[in-house]
Amino acid sequence: MAKILVITSGKGGVGKTTTSAAIGTGLALRGHKTVVVDFDVGLRNLDLIMGCERRVVYDFVNVIQGDASLSQALIKDKRLENLYVLAASQTRDKDALSTEGVGRVMDELRESFEYIICDSPAGIEKGAHLAMYFADEAIVVTNPEVSSVRDSDRMLGLLASKSRRSENGEEPIKEHLLLTRYSPDRVTKGEMLGVEDVEEILAIRLLGVIPESQSVLKASNQGIPVILDEQSDAGQAYSDAVERLLGKETPHRFLDVQKKGFLQRLFGGRE
Amino acid sequence: MSHADLLDPAPVFQLKGSMLAITVLELAHNDLARLDHQLSEKVAQAPNFFQNTPLVLALDKLQPGAQRLDLHALLAVCRSHGLRTLAIRANLAEHIAAAQALDLPVLPPSSARERPIGPGATAAPVPAKKPEKPAEPLVRPTRVVTTPVRGGQQIYAPGGDLLVLAPVSAGAELLADGNIHVYAPMRGRALAGIKGNGQARIFCRVLAAELLSIAGRYKVAEDLRRDPNWGEAVHIHLAGDVLNITRL
């Protein structure tokens, strides 16, 4: 049974596309046929983060409008055979999406994929609404920062009330919290909200905590999803998150301040 | 009949108030010939209506400046078409005098609701007024919310109380005509007694609200934070014009 997962947040710039790429890749690595769909029409980024921007011919809007078939628009990932990308249009805007059109594409994707990851745009308007409308599960990406938490809270309210599942009275969307750009140092200093604070305010299940990491920027620029950088803390944290998504209980890492060894402090410079 | 019988206290009669729907004939012009003609037409259309139908003759709508009304002749015209005049409705002294001379009661011009009876009326007018529908119950059962109330959501409990058993996020709004109870952290806004009920109260297990209001008197977080009971279980009520916060 295919699962539609939406990666959403409300707030912009918290790490939705990074997360979509990482989780999509993580699932494909574990043998599940996955497609990642970019819903940010006009401001597409997913193709850059996935490293397939040079191979985009047809996009999501083309498929909705019947200019191209789904198989023509889907881009196969070069590194993994189970992974596909459906890019967004760069020239159009969100008005080009329609509920019926998106619904048709989702139905068609459900026929051949196990996981459909919907990378939502920021905000709560049409693009974000359509990204979450058909979802079965949602990963709400939040930075441990007040405005991000407030916007995630709003998004949780919308997930509970404006999705197709809620409109049809079906079981509600399963919500997960993913805390990104977490810095245990700053939490200890009292500058940043801690995991418990965010969990208390949002009251949903914690999927994972991704530490603030320089590897994320490196990964974006190279077009390689950060989860493939197995040395980086962020990559490992995403790997743990995928395990938890698939039902395995894994202890949370990178929550505490890493004690630096003597040599590390001497030669390591800033973490 | 003896004197003793006359003193018998058992009641011989009862006076009762009654509501009757009755036909009113409003006379517009003092033209008996045309009235006769037009009544004949009406009888032809609805003969059953004109069978000894009780009537109130309204003369208060007569065009002013009409020549003297011959009430006796008017009654005869009506009677000839099966309309039996019970009383007249008049406001002019001469009409009242004429009625009294004929031993007819006079009704004051009333503001009672009157329906024009159309030509299709074959049955007698509605015999009795339907009893008033009982007033809509003003109090509704308490509305209970068990899922978290997220920012941007607004919950209104009309005509009653609101009970929330899950956290209320900042940016959420709770409204009620009655009381509001939040048995979980309250970080949003609560407006109780919004229709003006100053007796409404607000109960919170953890006071962290953005705004609290009872019947329009409100306090924002800035004021609430200064209260020593911030973050505690409290009960808020209106005393005069001031919101009082009491520890539970």
PDB file of C-alpha atoms in Angstrom, chain A residues 11-270:
ATOM      1  CA  LYS A  11       7.965  28.608   8.132  1.00  0.00           C
ATOM      2  CA  GLY A  12      10.391  28.954   5.259  1.00  0.00           C
ATOM      3  CA  GLY A  13      14.026  27.945   5.252  1.00  0.00           C
ATOM      4  CA  VAL A  14      13.870  25.377   8.057  1.00  0.00           C
ATOM      5  CA  GLY A  15      15.077  22.419   6.009  1.00  0.00           C
ATOM      6  CA  LYS A  16      12.081  20.928   4.198  1.00  0.00           C
ATOM      7  CA  THR A  17      13.798  20.305   0.881  1.00  0.00           C
ATOM      8  CA  THR A  18      16.965  19.050   2.590  1.00  0.00           C
ATOM      9  CA  THR A  19      14.780  16.674   4.605  1.00  0.00           C
ATOM     10  CA  SER A  20      12.746  15.552   1.585  1.00  0.00           C
ATOM     11  CA  ALA A  21      15.929  14.695  -0.286  1.00  0.00           C
ATOM     12  CA  ALA A  22      17.498  12.961   2.715  1.00  0.00           C
ATOM     13  CA  ILE A  23      14.463  10.913   3.703  1.00  0.00           C
ATOM     14  CA  GLY A  24      13.615  10.008   0.132  1.00  0.00           C
ATOM     15  CA  THR A  25      17.156   8.786  -0.394  1.00  0.00           C
ATOM     16  CA  GLY A  26      17.162   6.969   2.942  1.00  0.00           C
ATOM     17  CA  LEU A  27      14.024   5.030   2.060  1.00  0.00           C
ATOM     18  CA  ALA A  28      15.359   4.124  -1.371  1.00  0.00           C
ATOM     19  CA  LEU A  29      18.619   2.930   0.220  1.00  0.00           C
ATOM     20  CA  ARG A  30      16.596   0.526   2.309  1.00  0.00           C
ATOM     21  CA  GLY A  31      14.982  -0.974  -0.769  1.00  0.00           C
ATOM     22  CA  HIS A  32      11.699   0.947  -1.023  1.00  0.00           C
ATOM     23  CA  LYS A  33      10.707   2.382  -4.401  1.00  0.00           C
ATOM     24  CA  THR A  34      10.415   6.097  -3.671  1.00  0.00           C
ATOM     25  CA  VAL A  35       9.553   9.254  -5.567  1.00  0.00           C
ATOM     26  CA  VAL A  36      10.144  12.766  -4.286  1.00  0.00           C
ATOM     27  CA  VAL A  37       7.754  15.404  -5.674  1.00  0.00           C
ATOM     28  CA  ASP A  38       8.481  19.130  -5.591  1.00  0.00           C
ATOM     29  CA  PHE A  39       5.355  21.193  -4.894  1.00  0.00           C
ATOM     30  CA  ASP A  40       7.142  24.552  -4.845  1.00  0.00           C
ATOM     31  CA  VAL A  41       5.991  25.723  -8.266  1.00  0.00           C
ATOM     32  CA  GLY A  42       7.998  28.671  -9.502  1.00  0.00           C
ATOM     33  CA  LEU A  43      10.716  28.391  -6.860  1.00  0.00           C
ATOM     34  CA  ARG A  44      11.844  24.842  -7.386  1.00  0.00           C
ATOM     35  CA  ASN A  45      14.818  23.622  -5.412  1.00  0.00           C
ATOM     36  CA  LEU A  46      14.426  19.891  -5.064  1.00  0.00           C
ATOM     37  CA  ASP A  47      16.129  19.167  -8.360  1.00  0.00           C
ATOM     38  CA  LEU A  48      19.197  21.143  -7.199  1.00  0.00           C
ATOM     39  CA  ILE A  49      19.421  19.357  -3.863  1.00  0.00           C
ATOM     40  CA  MET A  50      18.985  15.972  -5.538  1.00  0.00           C
ATOM     41  CA  GLY A  51      21.584  16.816  -8.195  1.00  0.00           C
ATOM     42  CA  CYS A  52      19.353  16.299 -11.219  1.00  0.00           C
ATOM     43  CA  GLU A  53      18.797  19.885 -12.342  1.00  0.00           C
ATOM     44  CA  ARG A  54      20.515  19.266 -15.656  1.00  0.00           C
ATOM     45  CA  ARG A  55      18.118  16.510 -16.604  1.00  0.00           C
ATOM     46  CA  VAL A  56      14.751  18.198 -16.128  1.00  0.00           C
ATOM     47  CA  VAL A  57      12.695  18.096 -19.316  1.00  0.00           C
ATOM     48  CA  TYR A  58       9.090  17.864 -18.179  1.00  0.00           C
ATOM     49  CA  ASP A  59       7.731  18.862 -14.790  1.00  0.00           C
ATOM     50  CA  PHE A  60       4.798  18.373 -12.437  1.00  0.00           C
ATOM     51  CA  VAL A  61       2.647  21.042 -14.095  1.00  0.00           C
ATOM     52  CA  ASN A  62       3.268  19.510 -17.518  1.00  0.00           C
ATOM     53  CA  VAL A  63       1.911  16.201 -16.243  1.00  0.00           C
ATOM     54  CA  ILE A  64      -1.146  17.818 -14.659  1.00  0.00           C
ATOM     55  CA  GLN A  65      -1.956  19.635 -17.865  1.00  0.00           C
ATOM     56  CA  GLY A  66      -1.419  16.561 -19.986  1.00  0.00           C
ATOM     57  CA  ASP A  67       1.538  17.916 -21.953  1.00  0.00           C
ATOM     58  CA  ALA A  68       3.613  14.964 -20.857  1.00  0.00           C
ATOM     59  CA  SER A  69       3.082  11.576 -19.319  1.00  0.00           C
ATOM     60  CA  LEU A  70       4.283  10.794 -15.848  1.00  0.00           C
ATOM     61  CA  SER A  71       6.970   8.433 -17.106  1.00  0.00           C
ATOM     62  CA  GLN A  72       8.361  11.166 -19.339  1.00  0.00           C
ATOM     63  CA  ALA A  73       8.551  13.626 -16.429  1.00  0.00           C
ATOM     64  CA  LEU A  74      10.000  11.320 -13.755  1.00  0.00           C
ATOM     65  CA  ILE A  75      13.759  11.636 -13.407  1.00  0.00           C
ATOM     66  CA  LYS A  76      15.622   8.540 -12.304  1.00  0.00           C
ATOM     67  CA  ASP A  77      18.319   9.154  -9.699  1.00  0.00           C
ATOM     68  CA  LYS A  78      21.846   8.375 -10.903  1.00  0.00           C
ATOM     69  CA  ARG A  79      22.979   6.872  -7.645  1.00  0.00           C
ATOM     70  CA  LEU A  80      20.028   4.731  -6.596  1.00  0.00           C
ATOM     71  CA  GLU A  81      17.794   2.652  -8.812  1.00  0.00           C
ATOM     72  CA  ASN A  82      14.774   2.897  -6.494  1.00  0.00           C
ATOM     73  CA  LEU A  83      14.690   6.677  -6.405  1.00  0.00           C
ATOM     74  CA  TYR A  84      12.848   9.071  -8.730  1.00  0.00           C
ATOM     75  CA  VAL A  85      12.261  12.810  -8.744  1.00  0.00           C
ATOM     76  CA  LEU A  86       9.326  14.797 -10.107  1.00  0.00           C
ATOM     77  CA  ALA A  87      10.490  18.378 -10.446  1.00  0.00           C
ATOM     78  CA  ALA A  88       8.293  21.462 -10.200  1.00  0.00           C
ATOM     79  CA  SER A  89       7.857  24.013 -12.920  1.00  0.00           C
ATOM     80  CA  GLN A  90      10.151  26.988 -12.780  1.00  0.00           C
ATOM     81  CA  THR A  91       8.223  29.248 -15.123  1.00  0.00           C
ATOM     82  CA  ARG A  92       4.714  28.864 -13.726  1.00  0.00           C
ATOM     83  CA  ASP A  93       3.331  29.588 -10.271  1.00  0.00           C
ATOM     84  CA  LYS A  94       1.133  27.871  -7.703  1.00  0.00           C
ATOM     85  CA  ASP A  95      -2.100  28.706  -9.529  1.00  0.00           C
ATOM     86  CA  ALA A  96      -1.156  26.128 -12.128  1.00  0.00           C
ATOM     87  CA  LEU A  97      -1.864  23.401  -9.572  1.00  0.00           C
ATOM     88  CA  SER A  98      -5.386  22.111  -9.094  1.00  0.00           C
ATOM     89  CA  THR A  99      -6.776  19.659  -6.575  1.00  0.00           C
ATOM     90  CA  GLU A 100      -8.110  17.304  -9.273  1.00  0.00           C
ATOM     91  CA  GLY A 101      -4.870  17.465 -11.231  1.00  0.00           C
ATOM     92  CA  VAL A 102      -2.697  16.756  -8.219  1.00  0.00           C
ATOM     93  CA  GLY A 103      -5.078  13.992  -7.170  1.00  0.00           C
ATOM     94  CA  ARG A 104      -4.749  12.281 -10.551  1.00  0.00           C
ATOM     95  CA  VAL A 105      -0.960  12.390 -10.407  1.00  0.00           C
ATOM     96  CA  MET A 106      -0.968  11.029  -6.848  1.00  0.00           C
ATOM     97  CA  ASP A 107      -3.224   8.152  -7.898  1.00  0.00           C
ATOM     98  CA  GLU A 108      -0.945   7.336 -10.783  1.00  0.00           C
ATOM     99  CA  LEU A 109       2.155   7.463  -8.566  1.00  0.00           C
ATOM    100  CA  ARG A 110       0.472   5.223  -6.016  1.00  0.00           C
ATOM    101  CA  GLU A 111       0.304   2.470  -8.611  1.00  0.00           C
ATOM    102  CA  SER A 112       4.052   2.057  -8.896  1.00  0.00           C
ATOM    103  CA  PHE A 113       5.710   3.555  -5.811  1.00  0.00           C
ATOM    104  CA  GLU A 114       5.849   2.551  -2.159  1.00  0.00           C
ATOM    105  CA  TYR A 115       6.632   5.992  -0.822  1.00  0.00           C
ATOM    106  CA  ILE A 116       5.655   9.334  -2.300  1.00  0.00           C
ATOM    107  CA  ILE A 117       7.441  12.199  -0.578  1.00  0.00           C
ATOM    108  CA  CYS A 118       5.800  15.591  -1.129  1.00  0.00           C
ATOM    109  CA  ASP A 119       8.183  18.479  -0.615  1.00  0.00           C
ATOM    110  CA  SER A 120       5.895  21.313   0.446  1.00  0.00           C
ATOM    111  CA  PRO A 121       6.618  24.980  -0.188  1.00  0.00           C
ATOM    112  CA  ALA A 122       6.638  27.402   2.736  1.00  0.00           C
ATOM    113  CA  GLY A 123       3.427  29.107   3.798  1.00  0.00           C
ATOM    114  CA  ILE A 124      -0.142  27.929   4.168  1.00  0.00           C
ATOM    115  CA  GLU A 125      -1.543  28.878   0.767  1.00  0.00           C
ATOM    116  CA  LYS A 126      -2.421  26.768  -2.230  1.00  0.00           C
ATOM    117  CA  GLY A 127       0.939  25.104  -2.829  1.00  0.00           C
ATOM    118  CA  ALA A 128       1.351  24.040   0.791  1.00  0.00           C
ATOM    119  CA  HIS A 129      -2.295  23.071   1.010  1.00  0.00           C
ATOM    120  CA  LEU A 130      -2.153  20.805  -2.028  1.00  0.00           C
ATOM    121  CA  ALA A 131       1.099  19.241  -0.852  1.00  0.00           C
ATOM    122  CA  MET A 132      -0.536  18.089   2.377  1.00  0.00           C
ATOM    123  CA  TYR A 133      -4.039  17.451   1.078  1.00  0.00           C
ATOM    124  CA  PHE A 134      -3.473  13.864  -0.019  1.00  0.00           C
ATOM    125  CA  ALA A 135      -0.999  12.912   2.699  1.00  0.00           C
ATOM    126  CA  ASP A 136      -1.162   9.857   4.932  1.00  0.00           C
ATOM    127  CA  GLU A 137       1.691  10.979   7.161  1.00  0.00           C
ATOM    128  CA  ALA A 138       3.354  14.320   7.767  1.00  0.00           C
ATOM    129  CA  ILE A 139       6.801  15.314   8.925  1.00  0.00           C
ATOM    130  CA  VAL A 140       6.663  18.800  10.393  1.00  0.00           C
ATOM    131  CA  VAL A 141      10.128  20.307  10.142  1.00  0.00           C
ATOM    132  CA  THR A 142      10.806  22.807  12.894  1.00  0.00           C
ATOM    133  CA  ASN A 143      13.758  24.885  13.976  1.00  0.00           C
ATOM    134  CA  PRO A 144      14.122  25.270  17.759  1.00  0.00           C
ATOM    135  CA  GLU A 145      13.160  28.908  17.430  1.00  0.00           C
ATOM    136  CA  VAL A 146       9.945  30.713  18.425  1.00  0.00           C
ATOM    137  CA  SER A 147       8.614  31.773  15.046  1.00  0.00           C
ATOM    138  CA  SER A 148       9.260  28.364  13.532  1.00  0.00           C
ATOM    139  CA  VAL A 149       7.477  26.666  16.424  1.00  0.00           C
ATOM    140  CA  ARG A 150       4.476  28.956  16.094  1.00  0.00           C
ATOM    141  CA  ASP A 151       4.238  28.387  12.350  1.00  0.00           C
ATOM    142  CA  SER A 152       4.584  24.627  12.801  1.00  0.00           C
ATOM    143  CA  ASP A 153       1.777  24.765  15.316  1.00  0.00           C
ATOM    144  CA  ARG A 154      -0.415  26.503  12.760  1.00  0.00           C
ATOM    145  CA  MET A 155       0.505  23.922  10.166  1.00  0.00           C
ATOM    146  CA  LEU A 156      -0.426  21.128  12.569  1.00  0.00           C
ATOM    147  CA  GLY A 157      -3.849  22.705  12.953  1.00  0.00           C
ATOM    148  CA  LEU A 158      -4.252  22.761   9.189  1.00  0.00           C
ATOM    149  CA  LEU A 159      -3.113  19.153   8.852  1.00  0.00           C
ATOM    150  CA  ALA A 160      -5.816  18.172  11.294  1.00  0.00           C
ATOM    151  CA  SER A 161      -8.560  20.135   9.608  1.00  0.00           C
ATOM    152  CA  LYS A 162      -7.875  20.842   5.932  1.00  0.00           C
ATOM    153  CA  SER A 163      -6.616  17.555   4.602  1.00  0.00           C
ATOM    154  CA  ARG A 164      -8.603  15.068   2.561  1.00  0.00           C
ATOM    155  CA  ARG A 165      -8.526  12.600   5.424  1.00  0.00           C
ATOM    156  CA  SER A 166     -10.124  15.095   7.782  1.00  0.00           C
ATOM    157  CA  GLU A 167     -12.713  16.129   5.189  1.00  0.00           C
ATOM    158  CA  ASN A 168     -13.726  12.519   4.630  1.00  0.00           C
ATOM    159  CA  GLY A 169     -13.704  11.672   8.312  1.00  0.00           C
ATOM    160  CA  GLU A 170     -10.941   9.083   7.874  1.00  0.00           C
ATOM    161  CA  GLU A 171      -8.147   8.386  10.317  1.00  0.00           C
ATOM    162  CA  PRO A 172      -6.169  11.615  10.758  1.00  0.00           C
ATOM    163  CA  ILE A 173      -2.761  12.223   9.233  1.00  0.00           C
ATOM    164  CA  LYS A 174       0.000  10.745  11.389  1.00  0.00           C
ATOM    165  CA  GLU A 175       2.202  13.644  12.490  1.00  0.00           C
ATOM    166  CA  HIS A 176       5.938  13.523  13.220  1.00  0.00           C
ATOM    167  CA  LEU A 177       8.180  16.257  14.516  1.00  0.00           C
ATOM    168  CA  LEU A 178      11.628  16.728  13.023  1.00  0.00           C
ATOM    169  CA  LEU A 179      13.754  19.264  14.809  1.00  0.00           C
ATOM    170  CA  THR A 180      16.445  20.665  12.531  1.00  0.00           C
ATOM    171  CA  ARG A 181      19.440  22.968  13.018  1.00  0.00           C
ATOM    172  CA  TYR A 182      19.684  21.907  16.643  1.00  0.00           C
ATOM    173  CA  SER A 183      22.675  23.182  18.584  1.00  0.00           C
ATOM    174  CA  PRO A 184      23.083  21.522  22.017  1.00  0.00           C
ATOM    175  CA  ASP A 185      25.660  24.204  22.978  1.00  0.00           C
ATOM    176  CA  ARG A 186      23.203  26.995  22.560  1.00  0.00           C
ATOM    177  CA  VAL A 187      20.479  25.057  24.309  1.00  0.00           C
ATOM    178  CA  THR A 188      22.739  24.620  27.345  1.00  0.00           C
ATOM    179  CA  LYS A 189      23.499  28.322  27.290  1.00  0.00           C
ATOM    180  CA  GLY A 190      19.802  28.997  27.256  1.00  0.00           C
ATOM    181  CA  GLU A 191      19.830  30.733  23.880  1.00  0.00           C
ATOM    182  CA  MET A 192      17.878  28.090  22.038  1.00  0.00           C
ATOM    183  CA  LEU A 193      14.708  26.146  22.756  1.00  0.00           C
ATOM    184  CA  GLY A 194      15.422  22.603  23.846  1.00  0.00           C
ATOM    185  CA  VAL A 195      13.814  19.407  22.581  1.00  0.00           C
ATOM    186  CA  GLU A 196      11.538  19.154  25.618  1.00  0.00           C
ATOM    187  CA  ASP A 197      10.360  22.756  25.174  1.00  0.00           C
ATOM    188  CA  VAL A 198       9.395  22.183  21.567  1.00  0.00           C
ATOM    189  CA  GLU A 199       7.779  18.823  22.332  1.00  0.00           C
ATOM    190  CA  GLU A 200       5.724  20.438  25.074  1.00  0.00           C
ATOM    191  CA  ILE A 201       4.436  23.195  22.848  1.00  0.00           C
ATOM    192  CA  LEU A 202       3.725  21.071  19.793  1.00  0.00           C
ATOM    193  CA  ALA A 203       2.738  17.839  21.548  1.00  0.00           C
ATOM    194  CA  ILE A 204       3.524  15.446  18.693  1.00  0.00           C
ATOM    195  CA  ARG A 205       5.828  12.462  18.393  1.00  0.00           C
ATOM    196  CA  LEU A 206       9.507  13.338  17.888  1.00  0.00           C
ATOM    197  CA  LEU A 207      10.875  11.665  14.783  1.00  0.00           C
ATOM    198  CA  GLY A 208      14.397  12.993  15.044  1.00  0.00           C
ATOM    199  CA  VAL A 209      16.761  15.819  15.876  1.00  0.00           C
ATOM    200  CA  ILE A 210      19.131  16.950  13.127  1.00  0.00           C
ATOM    201  CA  PRO A 211      22.078  18.922  14.479  1.00  0.00           C
ATOM    202  CA  GLU A 212      23.260  22.156  12.927  1.00  0.00           C
ATOM    203  CA  SER A 213      25.948  21.021  10.548  1.00  0.00           C
ATOM    204  CA  GLN A 214      28.218  22.445   7.884  1.00  0.00           C
ATOM    205  CA  SER A 215      27.750  19.263   5.906  1.00  0.00           C
ATOM    206  CA  VAL A 216      24.255  20.385   4.904  1.00  0.00           C
ATOM    207  CA  LEU A 217      25.505  23.370   2.928  1.00  0.00           C
ATOM    208  CA  LYS A 218      28.221  21.246   1.342  1.00  0.00           C
ATOM    209  CA  ALA A 219      25.671  18.632   0.350  1.00  0.00           C
ATOM    210  CA  SER A 220      23.320  21.184  -1.270  1.00  0.00           C
ATOM    211  CA  ASN A 221      26.101  22.712  -3.303  1.00  0.00           C
ATOM    212  CA  GLN A 222      27.243  19.317  -4.505  1.00  0.00           C
ATOM    213  CA  GLY A 223      23.757  18.096  -5.236  1.00  0.00           C
ATOM    214  CA  ILE A 224      24.209  15.037  -3.020  1.00  0.00           C
ATOM    215  CA  PRO A 225      21.559  14.466  -0.332  1.00  0.00           C
ATOM    216  CA  VAL A 226      23.268  14.846   3.071  1.00  0.00           C
ATOM    217  CA  ILE A 227      22.219  11.369   4.209  1.00  0.00           C
ATOM    218  CA  LEU A 228      24.766   9.942   1.769  1.00  0.00           C
ATOM    219  CA  ASP A 229      27.546  11.731   3.707  1.00  0.00           C
ATOM    220  CA  GLU A 230      27.872   8.981   6.282  1.00  0.00           C
ATOM    221  CA  GLN A 231      30.638  10.771   8.178  1.00  0.00           C
ATOM    222  CA  SER A 232      28.540  13.830   8.960  1.00  0.00           C
ATOM    223  CA  ASP A 233      26.408  14.117  12.064  1.00  0.00           C
ATOM    224  CA  ALA A 234      23.466  15.458  10.072  1.00  0.00           C
ATOM    225  CA  GLY A 235      23.677  12.538   7.665  1.00  0.00           C
ATOM    226  CA  GLN A 236      23.693  10.042  10.511  1.00  0.00           C
ATOM    227  CA  ALA A 237      20.849  11.805  12.261  1.00  0.00           C
ATOM    228  CA  TYR A 238      18.744  11.592   9.080  1.00  0.00           C
ATOM    229  CA  SER A 239      19.585   7.916   8.835  1.00  0.00           C
ATOM    230  CA  ASP A 240      18.285   7.391  12.379  1.00  0.00           C
ATOM    231  CA  ALA A 241      15.149   9.336  11.510  1.00  0.00           C
ATOM    232  CA  VAL A 242      14.444   7.080   8.533  1.00  0.00           C
ATOM    233  CA  GLU A 243      14.843   4.037  10.791  1.00  0.00           C
ATOM    234  CA  ARG A 244      12.317   5.473  13.210  1.00  0.00           C
ATOM    235  CA  LEU A 245       9.963   6.267  10.362  1.00  0.00           C
ATOM    236  CA  LEU A 246      10.102   2.602   9.368  1.00  0.00           C
ATOM    237  CA  GLY A 247       9.167   1.635  12.908  1.00  0.00           C
ATOM    238  CA  LYS A 248      12.514   0.851  14.509  1.00  0.00           C
ATOM    239  CA  GLU A 249      13.087   2.489  17.905  1.00  0.00           C
ATOM    240  CA  THR A 250      16.483   4.174  17.839  1.00  0.00           C
ATOM    241  CA  PRO A 251      17.889   6.337  20.643  1.00  0.00           C
ATOM    242  CA  HIS A 252      18.315  10.002  19.772  1.00  0.00           C
ATOM    243  CA  ARG A 253      21.894  11.072  19.199  1.00  0.00           C
ATOM    244  CA  PHE A 254      23.497  14.515  18.931  1.00  0.00           C
ATOM    245  CA  LEU A 255      21.343  15.932  21.696  1.00  0.00           C
ATOM    246  CA  ASP A 256      24.155  16.603  24.102  1.00  0.00           C
ATOM    247  CA  VAL A 257      27.159  18.835  23.908  1.00  0.00           C
ATOM    248  CA  GLN A 258      30.021  16.889  22.384  1.00  0.00           C
ATOM    249  CA  LYS A 259      32.990  17.010  24.705  1.00  0.00           C
ATOM    250  CA  LYS A 260      36.024  17.925  22.684  1.00  0.00           C
ATOM    251  CA  GLY A 261      39.216  16.032  23.302  1.00  0.00           C
ATOM    252  CA  PHE A 262      42.519  17.884  23.916  1.00  0.00           C
ATOM    253  CA  LEU A 263      43.864  17.342  20.440  1.00  0.00           C
ATOM    254  CA  GLN A 264      40.550  18.249  18.878  1.00  0.00           C
ATOM    255  CA  ARG A 265      40.556  21.540  20.725  1.00  0.00           C
ATOM    256  CA  LEU A 266      44.107  22.173  19.639  1.00  0.00           C
ATOM    257  CA  PHE A 267      43.770  21.295  15.986  1.00  0.00           C
ATOM    258  CA  GLY A 268      40.074  20.875  15.326  1.00  0.00           C
ATOM    259  CA  GLY A 269      39.047  24.534  15.419  1.00  0.00           C
ATOM    260  CA  ARG A 270      35.347  25.255  15.428  1.00  0.00           C
TER     261      ARG A 270
END
